[in-house]
mmCIF file of C-alpha atoms in Angstrom:
data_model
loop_
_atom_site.group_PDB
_atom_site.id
_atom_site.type_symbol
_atom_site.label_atom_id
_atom_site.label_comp_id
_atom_site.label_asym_id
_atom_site.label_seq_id
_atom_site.Cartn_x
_atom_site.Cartn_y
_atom_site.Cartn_z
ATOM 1 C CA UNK A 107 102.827 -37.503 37.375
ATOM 2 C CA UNK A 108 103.259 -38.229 41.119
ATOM 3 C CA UNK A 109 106.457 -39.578 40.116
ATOM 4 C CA UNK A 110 107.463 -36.186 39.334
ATOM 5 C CA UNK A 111 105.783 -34.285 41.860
ATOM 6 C CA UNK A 112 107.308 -36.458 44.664
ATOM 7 C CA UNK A 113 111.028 -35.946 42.914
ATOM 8 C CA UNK A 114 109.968 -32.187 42.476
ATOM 9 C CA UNK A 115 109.190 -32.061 46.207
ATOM 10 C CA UNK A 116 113.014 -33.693 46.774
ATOM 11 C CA UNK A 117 114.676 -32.126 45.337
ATOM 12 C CA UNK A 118 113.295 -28.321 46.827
ATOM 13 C CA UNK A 119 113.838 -30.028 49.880
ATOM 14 C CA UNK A 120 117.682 -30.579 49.436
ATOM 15 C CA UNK A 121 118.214 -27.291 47.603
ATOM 16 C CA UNK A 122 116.378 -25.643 50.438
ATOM 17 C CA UNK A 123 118.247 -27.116 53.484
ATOM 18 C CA UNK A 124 121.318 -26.716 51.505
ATOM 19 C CA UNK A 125 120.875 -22.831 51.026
ATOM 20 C CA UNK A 126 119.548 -21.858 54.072
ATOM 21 C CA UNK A 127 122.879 -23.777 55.994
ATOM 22 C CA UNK A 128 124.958 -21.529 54.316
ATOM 23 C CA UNK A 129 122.950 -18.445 55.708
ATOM 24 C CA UNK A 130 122.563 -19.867 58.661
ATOM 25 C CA UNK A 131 126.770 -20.480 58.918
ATOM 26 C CA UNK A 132 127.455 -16.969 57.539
ATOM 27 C CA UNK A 133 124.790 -15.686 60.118
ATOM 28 C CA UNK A 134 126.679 -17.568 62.813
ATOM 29 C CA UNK A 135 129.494 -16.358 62.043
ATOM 30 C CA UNK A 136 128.929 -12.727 62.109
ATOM 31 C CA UNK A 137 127.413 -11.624 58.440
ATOM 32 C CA UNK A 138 123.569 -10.497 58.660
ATOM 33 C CA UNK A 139 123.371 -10.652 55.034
ATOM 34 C CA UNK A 140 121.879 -13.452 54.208
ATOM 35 C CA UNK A 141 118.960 -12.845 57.224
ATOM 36 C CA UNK A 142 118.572 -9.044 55.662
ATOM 37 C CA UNK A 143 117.698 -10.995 52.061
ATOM 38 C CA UNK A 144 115.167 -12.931 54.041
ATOM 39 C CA UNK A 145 117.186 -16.418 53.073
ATOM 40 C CA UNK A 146 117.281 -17.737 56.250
ATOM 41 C CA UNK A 147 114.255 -19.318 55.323
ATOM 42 C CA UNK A 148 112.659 -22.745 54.923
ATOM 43 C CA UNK A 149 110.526 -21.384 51.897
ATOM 44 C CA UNK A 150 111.989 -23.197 48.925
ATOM 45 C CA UNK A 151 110.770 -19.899 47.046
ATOM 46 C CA UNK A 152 112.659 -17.844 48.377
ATOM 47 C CA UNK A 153 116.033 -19.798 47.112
ATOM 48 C CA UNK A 154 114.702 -21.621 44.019
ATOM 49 C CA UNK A 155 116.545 -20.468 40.640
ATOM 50 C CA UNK A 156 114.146 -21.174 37.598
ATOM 51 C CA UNK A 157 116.137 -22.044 35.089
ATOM 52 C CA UNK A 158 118.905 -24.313 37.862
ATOM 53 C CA UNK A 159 115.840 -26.044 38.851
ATOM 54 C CA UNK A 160 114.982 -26.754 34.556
ATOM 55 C CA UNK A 161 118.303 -27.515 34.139
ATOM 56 C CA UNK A 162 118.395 -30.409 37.248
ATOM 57 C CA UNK A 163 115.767 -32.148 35.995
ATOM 58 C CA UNK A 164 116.497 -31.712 31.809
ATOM 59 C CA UNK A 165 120.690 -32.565 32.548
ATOM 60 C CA UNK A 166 120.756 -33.944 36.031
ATOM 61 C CA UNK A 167 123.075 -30.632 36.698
ATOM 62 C CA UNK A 168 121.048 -27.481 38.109
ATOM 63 C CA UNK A 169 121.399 -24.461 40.824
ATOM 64 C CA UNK A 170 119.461 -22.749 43.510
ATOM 65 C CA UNK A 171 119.750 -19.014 43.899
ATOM 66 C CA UNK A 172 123.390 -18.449 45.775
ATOM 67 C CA UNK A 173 122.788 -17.112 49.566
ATOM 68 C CA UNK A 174 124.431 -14.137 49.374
ATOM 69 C CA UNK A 175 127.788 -13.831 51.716
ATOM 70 C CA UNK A 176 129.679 -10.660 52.451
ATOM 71 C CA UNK A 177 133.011 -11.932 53.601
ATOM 72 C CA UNK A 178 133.988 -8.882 54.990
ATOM 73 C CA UNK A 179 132.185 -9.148 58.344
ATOM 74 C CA UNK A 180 133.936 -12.195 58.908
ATOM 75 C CA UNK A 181 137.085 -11.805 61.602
ATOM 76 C CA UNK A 182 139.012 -14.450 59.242
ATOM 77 C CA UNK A 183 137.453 -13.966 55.768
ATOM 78 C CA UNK A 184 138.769 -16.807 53.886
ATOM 79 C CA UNK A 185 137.885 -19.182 57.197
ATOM 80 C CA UNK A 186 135.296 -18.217 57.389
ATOM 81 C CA UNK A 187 134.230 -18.179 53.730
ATOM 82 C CA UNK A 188 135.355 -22.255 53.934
ATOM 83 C CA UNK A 189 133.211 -23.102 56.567
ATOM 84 C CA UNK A 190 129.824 -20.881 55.693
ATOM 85 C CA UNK A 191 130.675 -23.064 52.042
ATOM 86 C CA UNK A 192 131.184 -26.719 53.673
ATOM 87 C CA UNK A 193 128.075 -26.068 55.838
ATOM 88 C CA UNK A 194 125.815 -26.757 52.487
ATOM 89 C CA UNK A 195 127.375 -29.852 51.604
ATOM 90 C CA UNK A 196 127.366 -31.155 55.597
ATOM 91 C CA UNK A 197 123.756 -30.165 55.285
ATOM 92 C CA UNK A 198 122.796 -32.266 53.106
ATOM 93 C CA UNK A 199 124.761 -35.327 54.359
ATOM 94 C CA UNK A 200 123.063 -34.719 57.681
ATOM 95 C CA UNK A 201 119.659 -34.803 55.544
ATOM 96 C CA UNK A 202 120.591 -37.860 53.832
ATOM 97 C CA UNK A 203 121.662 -39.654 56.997
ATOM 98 C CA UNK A 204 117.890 -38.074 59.016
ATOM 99 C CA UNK A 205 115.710 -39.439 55.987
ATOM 100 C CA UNK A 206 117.272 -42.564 56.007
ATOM 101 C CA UNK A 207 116.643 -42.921 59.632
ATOM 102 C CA UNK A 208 113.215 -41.913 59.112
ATOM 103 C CA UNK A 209 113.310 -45.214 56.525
ATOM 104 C CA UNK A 210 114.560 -47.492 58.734
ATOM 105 C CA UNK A 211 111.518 -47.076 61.318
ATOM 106 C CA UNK A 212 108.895 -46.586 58.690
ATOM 107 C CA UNK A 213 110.388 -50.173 57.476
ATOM 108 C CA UNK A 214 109.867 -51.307 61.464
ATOM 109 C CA UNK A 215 106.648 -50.048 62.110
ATOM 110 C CA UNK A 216 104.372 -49.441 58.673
ATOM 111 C CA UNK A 217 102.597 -52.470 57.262
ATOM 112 C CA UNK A 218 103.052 -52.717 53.538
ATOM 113 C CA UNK A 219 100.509 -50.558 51.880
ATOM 114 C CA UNK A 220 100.868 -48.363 48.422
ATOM 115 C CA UNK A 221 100.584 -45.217 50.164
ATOM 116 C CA UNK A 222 103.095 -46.480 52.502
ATOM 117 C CA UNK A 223 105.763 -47.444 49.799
ATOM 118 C CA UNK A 224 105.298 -44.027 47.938
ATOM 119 C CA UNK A 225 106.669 -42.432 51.308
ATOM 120 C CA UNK A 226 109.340 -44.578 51.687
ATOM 121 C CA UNK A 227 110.448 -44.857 47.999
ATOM 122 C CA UNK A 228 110.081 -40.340 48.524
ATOM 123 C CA UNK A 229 112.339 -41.010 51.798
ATOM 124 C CA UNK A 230 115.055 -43.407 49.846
ATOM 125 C CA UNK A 231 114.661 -40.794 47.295
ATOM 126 C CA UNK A 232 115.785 -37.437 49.334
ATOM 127 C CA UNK A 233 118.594 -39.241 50.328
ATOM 128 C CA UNK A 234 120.072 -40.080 47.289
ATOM 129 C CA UNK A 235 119.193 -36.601 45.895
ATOM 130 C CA UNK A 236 120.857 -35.186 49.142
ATOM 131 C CA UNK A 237 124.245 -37.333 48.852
ATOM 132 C CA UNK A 238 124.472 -36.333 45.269
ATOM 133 C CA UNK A 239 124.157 -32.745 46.282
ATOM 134 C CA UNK A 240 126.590 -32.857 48.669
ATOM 135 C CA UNK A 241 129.468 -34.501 46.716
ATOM 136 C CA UNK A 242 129.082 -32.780 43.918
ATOM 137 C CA UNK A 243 129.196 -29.535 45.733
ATOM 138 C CA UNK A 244 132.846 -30.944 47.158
ATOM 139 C CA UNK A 245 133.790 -30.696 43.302
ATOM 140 C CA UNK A 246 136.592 -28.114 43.367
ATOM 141 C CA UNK A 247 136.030 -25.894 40.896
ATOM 142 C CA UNK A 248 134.122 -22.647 41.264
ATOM 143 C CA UNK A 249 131.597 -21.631 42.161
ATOM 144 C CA UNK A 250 130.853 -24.906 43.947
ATOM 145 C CA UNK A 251 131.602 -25.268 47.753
ATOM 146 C CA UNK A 252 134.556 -27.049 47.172
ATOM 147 C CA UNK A 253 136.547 -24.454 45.239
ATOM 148 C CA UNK A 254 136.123 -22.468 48.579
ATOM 149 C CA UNK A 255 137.151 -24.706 50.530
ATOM 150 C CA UNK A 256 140.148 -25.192 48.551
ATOM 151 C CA UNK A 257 140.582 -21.786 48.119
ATOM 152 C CA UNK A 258 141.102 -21.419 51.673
ATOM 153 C CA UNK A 259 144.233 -22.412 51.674
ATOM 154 C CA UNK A 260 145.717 -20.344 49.303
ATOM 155 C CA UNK A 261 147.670 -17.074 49.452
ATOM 156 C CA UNK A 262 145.703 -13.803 49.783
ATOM 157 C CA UNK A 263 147.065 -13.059 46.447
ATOM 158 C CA UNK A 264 145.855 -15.912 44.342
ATOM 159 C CA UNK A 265 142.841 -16.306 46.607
ATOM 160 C CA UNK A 266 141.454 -12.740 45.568
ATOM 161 C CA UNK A 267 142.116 -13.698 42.079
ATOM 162 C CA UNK A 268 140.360 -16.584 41.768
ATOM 163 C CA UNK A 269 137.244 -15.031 43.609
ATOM 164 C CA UNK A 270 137.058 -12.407 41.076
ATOM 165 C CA UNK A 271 137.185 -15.025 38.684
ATOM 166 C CA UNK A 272 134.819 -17.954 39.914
ATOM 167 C CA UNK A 273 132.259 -16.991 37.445
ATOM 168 C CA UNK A 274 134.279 -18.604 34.780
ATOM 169 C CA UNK A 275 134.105 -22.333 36.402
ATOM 170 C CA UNK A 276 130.312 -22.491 35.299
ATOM 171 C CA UNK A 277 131.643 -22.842 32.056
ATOM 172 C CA UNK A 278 133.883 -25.495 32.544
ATOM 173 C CA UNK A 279 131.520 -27.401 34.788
ATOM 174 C CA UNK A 280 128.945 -27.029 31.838
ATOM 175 C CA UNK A 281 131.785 -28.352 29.372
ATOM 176 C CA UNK A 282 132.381 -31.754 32.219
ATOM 177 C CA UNK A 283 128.375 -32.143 32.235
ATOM 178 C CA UNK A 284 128.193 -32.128 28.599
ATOM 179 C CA UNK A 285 130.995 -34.017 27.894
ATOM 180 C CA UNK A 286 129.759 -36.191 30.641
ATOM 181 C CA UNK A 287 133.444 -36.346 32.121
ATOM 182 C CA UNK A 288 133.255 -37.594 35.986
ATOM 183 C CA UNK A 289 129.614 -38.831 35.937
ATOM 184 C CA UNK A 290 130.616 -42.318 36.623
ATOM 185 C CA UNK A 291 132.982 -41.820 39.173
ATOM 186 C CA UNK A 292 129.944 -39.167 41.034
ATOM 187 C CA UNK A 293 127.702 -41.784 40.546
ATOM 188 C CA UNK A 294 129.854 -44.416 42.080
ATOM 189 C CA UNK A 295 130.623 -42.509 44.976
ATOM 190 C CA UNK A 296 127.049 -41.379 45.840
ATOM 191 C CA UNK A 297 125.939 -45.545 45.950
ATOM 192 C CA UNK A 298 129.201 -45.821 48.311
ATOM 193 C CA UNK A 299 128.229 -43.521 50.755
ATOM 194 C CA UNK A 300 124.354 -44.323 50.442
ATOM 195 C CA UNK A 301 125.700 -47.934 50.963
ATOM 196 C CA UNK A 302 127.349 -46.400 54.094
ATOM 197 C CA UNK A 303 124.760 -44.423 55.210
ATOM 198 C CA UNK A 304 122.579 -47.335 55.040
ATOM 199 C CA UNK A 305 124.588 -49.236 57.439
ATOM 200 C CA UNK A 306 124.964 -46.278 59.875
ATOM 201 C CA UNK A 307 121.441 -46.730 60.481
ATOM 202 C CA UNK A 308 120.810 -50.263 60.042
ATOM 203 C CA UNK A 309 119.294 -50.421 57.252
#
């Protein structure tokens, strides 16, 4: 049961930080919306989707409640779209880089005690949640962060198409999840940059 709790209590975290970076960007860069929708918040309730939340713990593939983004105060739209996107995933690779920090001088300075392992093991544990959360956002395909970014690029023409149309990608990233097509390569590439991360702070 604390098992759960303390995975529970990881996962909000990363979903949290994760949503309120993209207010935060979009706020940053000109659009109130987000703030007006009272998501510029550290409250995990106020960004926590129900059934995504279910879904990450029953499938290992779930969703928070997207921030809401109006592109249209934005002096370049599709820019500015790209970065208010990338800021979730850089979010959470600043996250995972902080908690593993946060390891390394527990490790220094904490004698070894139970209580003292369950914080570490919840500290080893945000991090991995965080880097998984950030590289699978990367994924291309909408509505993750990626596709924006990607979209970015694109001309206005095929760029308003496939914005219209993003709904559609949750039902191909459902089809990859339960055809379980990519998990091995994801998972690979999370221990690679926890590996790295791990050196970064000497640990």
């Amino acid at each position: 049961m604390l098992d759960m709790v303390l995975r529970l209590a990881a996962v909000l975290l990363c979903l949290t930080v994760h949503e309120t970076c993209h207010g935060l960007a979009a706020y940053a860069l000109g659009d109130p919306t987000a703030r007006r929708a009272h998501r510029l918040s550290l409250n995990p309730l106020r960004h926590i989707d129900w059934f995504g939340l279910l879904m990450m713990f029953a499938a290992g593939f779930g969703w928070a409640k997207p921030v809401p983004v109006n592109p249209n105060y934005f002096k370049k739209p599709k820019q500015g779209m790209a970065l208010t996107a990338l800021a979730g995933p850089v979010s959470n690779f600043l996250l995972a880089l902080l908690t593993l920090l946060a390891a390394r001088i527990f490790c220094d300075v904490a004698a070894y005690s139970e209580t003292n392992q369950r914080i570490l093991d919840f500290l080893l544990m945000v991090a991995v949640l965080s880097i998984g959360l950030g590289l699978f956002n990367l994924v291309p395909i909408p509505p993750l962060d990626g596709s924006k970014v990607l979209f970015a690029v694109l001309p206005d023409r095929a760029y308003d198409w496939l914005m219209r149309n993003e709904r559609y990608g949750m039902l191909l990233l459902f089809a990859l999840v339960f055809f379980d097509v990519g998990s091995n390569a994801l998972s690979k590439t999370i221990q690679w940059v926890f590996d790295l991360f791990c050196r970064m702070v000497g640990l």
